[in-house]
């Protein structure tokens, strides 16, 4: 059984920073892509950033230059450093991991950016 546990969300003023972390536990023999998605009220869940096992990254255009995704394969952990936060970044952020070709999700962590 694979579990993803996120931490690091919260309330921050516009222009501020937050760092999200997500640890993967359980059967983690082969973690492929890891990443972060987000869902704002009334919106569909959208991809924020992903990182391959090799370290290759991809970002949604709206966060490029502000967010940085990274991973520690030895610790089965993925991070999202969010700088220059904007009110439109407010959402529930979900950790994602593909483990042995099966998708898993965390429970979500709220990020709220006040103007």
mmCIF file of C-alpha atoms in Angstrom:
data_model
loop_
_atom_site.group_PDB
_atom_site.id
_atom_site.type_symbol
_atom_site.label_atom_id
_atom_site.label_comp_id
_atom_site.label_asym_id
_atom_site.label_seq_id
_atom_site.Cartn_x
_atom_site.Cartn_y
_atom_site.Cartn_z
ATOM 1 C CA UNK A 1 0.000 0.000 0.000
ATOM 2 C CA UNK A 2 1.432 3.323 -1.104
ATOM 3 C CA UNK A 3 0.717 6.484 0.878
ATOM 4 C CA UNK A 4 1.532 10.097 0.098
ATOM 5 C CA UNK A 5 1.616 12.615 2.930
ATOM 6 C CA UNK A 6 1.899 16.332 2.203
ATOM 7 C CA UNK A 7 2.936 19.172 4.465
ATOM 8 C CA UNK A 8 3.779 22.851 4.210
ATOM 9 C CA UNK A 9 0.568 24.542 3.138
ATOM 10 C CA UNK A 10 -0.839 27.596 4.855
ATOM 11 C CA UNK A 11 -1.784 31.242 4.594
ATOM 12 C CA UNK A 12 0.649 33.750 3.117
ATOM 13 C CA UNK A 13 0.506 37.284 1.773
ATOM 14 C CA UNK A 14 0.951 38.010 -1.899
ATOM 15 C CA UNK A 15 4.624 37.991 -2.808
ATOM 16 C CA UNK A 16 5.453 35.535 -0.061
ATOM 17 C CA UNK A 17 6.838 32.016 -0.197
ATOM 18 C CA UNK A 18 5.861 28.530 0.885
ATOM 19 C CA UNK A 19 7.530 25.154 0.542
ATOM 20 C CA UNK A 20 5.450 22.027 0.126
ATOM 21 C CA UNK A 21 6.813 18.581 0.905
ATOM 22 C CA UNK A 22 5.422 15.136 0.133
ATOM 23 C CA UNK A 23 6.767 11.854 1.401
ATOM 24 C CA UNK A 24 5.901 8.545 -0.243
ATOM 25 C CA UNK A 25 5.764 5.433 1.927
ATOM 26 C CA UNK A 26 4.824 1.815 1.423
ATOM 27 C CA UNK A 27 5.740 -0.170 -1.656
ATOM 28 C CA UNK A 28 8.100 2.348 -3.208
ATOM 29 C CA UNK A 29 10.328 0.034 -5.174
ATOM 30 C CA UNK A 30 9.822 1.997 -8.347
ATOM 31 C CA UNK A 31 8.705 5.627 -8.119
ATOM 32 C CA UNK A 32 8.578 7.153 -11.565
ATOM 33 C CA UNK A 33 7.163 10.645 -12.113
ATOM 34 C CA UNK A 34 6.324 12.773 -9.080
ATOM 35 C CA UNK A 35 4.566 16.074 -9.067
ATOM 36 C CA UNK A 36 2.057 18.569 -7.796
ATOM 37 C CA UNK A 37 -1.436 19.391 -8.968
ATOM 38 C CA UNK A 38 -3.848 21.981 -7.623
ATOM 39 C CA UNK A 39 -7.568 22.594 -7.580
ATOM 40 C CA UNK A 40 -9.234 25.907 -6.855
ATOM 41 C CA UNK A 41 -12.947 26.132 -5.995
ATOM 42 C CA UNK A 42 -15.066 25.723 -9.107
ATOM 43 C CA UNK A 43 -12.075 24.714 -11.223
ATOM 44 C CA UNK A 44 -10.744 21.422 -12.482
ATOM 45 C CA UNK A 45 -7.593 19.952 -11.026
ATOM 46 C CA UNK A 46 -4.604 21.195 -12.993
ATOM 47 C CA UNK A 47 -0.989 20.193 -13.282
ATOM 48 C CA UNK A 48 1.419 22.564 -11.552
ATOM 49 C CA UNK A 49 4.763 20.822 -11.942
ATOM 50 C CA UNK A 50 6.180 17.357 -12.454
ATOM 51 C CA UNK A 51 9.636 15.869 -12.117
ATOM 52 C CA UNK A 52 10.829 12.637 -13.657
ATOM 53 C CA UNK A 53 13.045 10.167 -11.880
ATOM 54 C CA UNK A 54 15.909 11.541 -13.976
ATOM 55 C CA UNK A 55 15.251 15.062 -12.687
ATOM 56 C CA UNK A 56 13.657 16.434 -15.824
ATOM 57 C CA UNK A 57 10.989 18.980 -14.888
ATOM 58 C CA UNK A 58 7.934 20.532 -16.466
ATOM 59 C CA UNK A 59 5.772 23.424 -15.269
ATOM 60 C CA UNK A 60 2.475 25.020 -16.134
ATOM 61 C CA UNK A 61 3.145 28.389 -17.746
ATOM 62 C CA UNK A 62 1.542 30.381 -14.926
ATOM 63 C CA UNK A 63 4.166 29.282 -12.369
ATOM 64 C CA UNK A 64 7.307 29.267 -14.496
ATOM 65 C CA UNK A 65 10.017 31.382 -12.910
ATOM 66 C CA UNK A 66 8.258 31.385 -9.535
ATOM 67 C CA UNK A 67 7.925 27.715 -8.507
ATOM 68 C CA UNK A 68 10.635 25.076 -8.368
ATOM 69 C CA UNK A 69 9.994 21.351 -8.087
ATOM 70 C CA UNK A 70 12.641 18.953 -6.826
ATOM 71 C CA UNK A 71 12.874 15.422 -5.479
ATOM 72 C CA UNK A 72 15.071 13.334 -3.255
ATOM 73 C CA UNK A 73 14.998 9.771 -4.546
ATOM 74 C CA UNK A 74 16.779 8.419 -1.477
ATOM 75 C CA UNK A 75 14.040 9.843 0.756
ATOM 76 C CA UNK A 76 11.127 9.222 -1.668
ATOM 77 C CA UNK A 77 10.191 12.859 -1.263
ATOM 78 C CA UNK A 78 9.130 15.603 -3.652
ATOM 79 C CA UNK A 79 9.183 19.314 -2.898
ATOM 80 C CA UNK A 80 7.594 22.422 -4.355
ATOM 81 C CA UNK A 81 9.232 25.736 -3.551
ATOM 82 C CA UNK A 82 6.740 28.506 -4.277
ATOM 83 C CA UNK A 83 8.017 32.089 -4.460
ATOM 84 C CA UNK A 84 6.264 35.245 -5.542
ATOM 85 C CA UNK A 85 2.893 33.804 -4.628
ATOM 86 C CA UNK A 86 -0.198 35.420 -6.084
ATOM 87 C CA UNK A 87 -3.840 35.291 -4.963
ATOM 88 C CA UNK A 88 -4.620 33.186 -8.042
ATOM 89 C CA UNK A 89 -2.309 30.490 -6.666
ATOM 90 C CA UNK A 90 -4.861 29.854 -3.922
ATOM 91 C CA UNK A 91 -5.962 26.218 -4.144
ATOM 92 C CA UNK A 92 -5.700 22.798 -2.600
ATOM 93 C CA UNK A 93 -2.389 21.335 -3.700
ATOM 94 C CA UNK A 94 -2.155 17.586 -4.256
ATOM 95 C CA UNK A 95 0.990 15.522 -4.355
ATOM 96 C CA UNK A 96 1.200 12.920 -7.116
ATOM 97 C CA UNK A 97 3.404 9.907 -7.662
ATOM 98 C CA UNK A 98 3.462 7.180 -10.257
ATOM 99 C CA UNK A 99 4.642 4.037 -8.517
ATOM 100 C CA UNK A 100 5.244 0.990 -10.639
ATOM 101 C CA UNK A 101 2.910 2.420 -13.305
ATOM 102 C CA UNK A 102 0.034 3.169 -10.892
ATOM 103 C CA UNK A 103 -1.024 6.731 -9.992
ATOM 104 C CA UNK A 104 -1.305 7.772 -6.362
ATOM 105 C CA UNK A 105 -2.455 11.023 -4.751
ATOM 106 C CA UNK A 106 -2.032 12.721 -1.423
ATOM 107 C CA UNK A 107 -4.912 14.072 0.634
ATOM 108 C CA UNK A 108 -4.201 17.669 -0.347
ATOM 109 C CA UNK A 109 -2.907 20.705 1.489
ATOM 110 C CA UNK A 110 -4.509 24.136 1.387
ATOM 111 C CA UNK A 111 -2.520 27.104 0.125
ATOM 112 C CA UNK A 112 -4.169 30.492 0.566
ATOM 113 C CA UNK A 113 -2.596 33.701 -0.733
ATOM 114 C CA UNK A 114 -4.083 36.957 0.508
ATOM 115 C CA UNK A 115 -3.888 40.174 -1.481
#
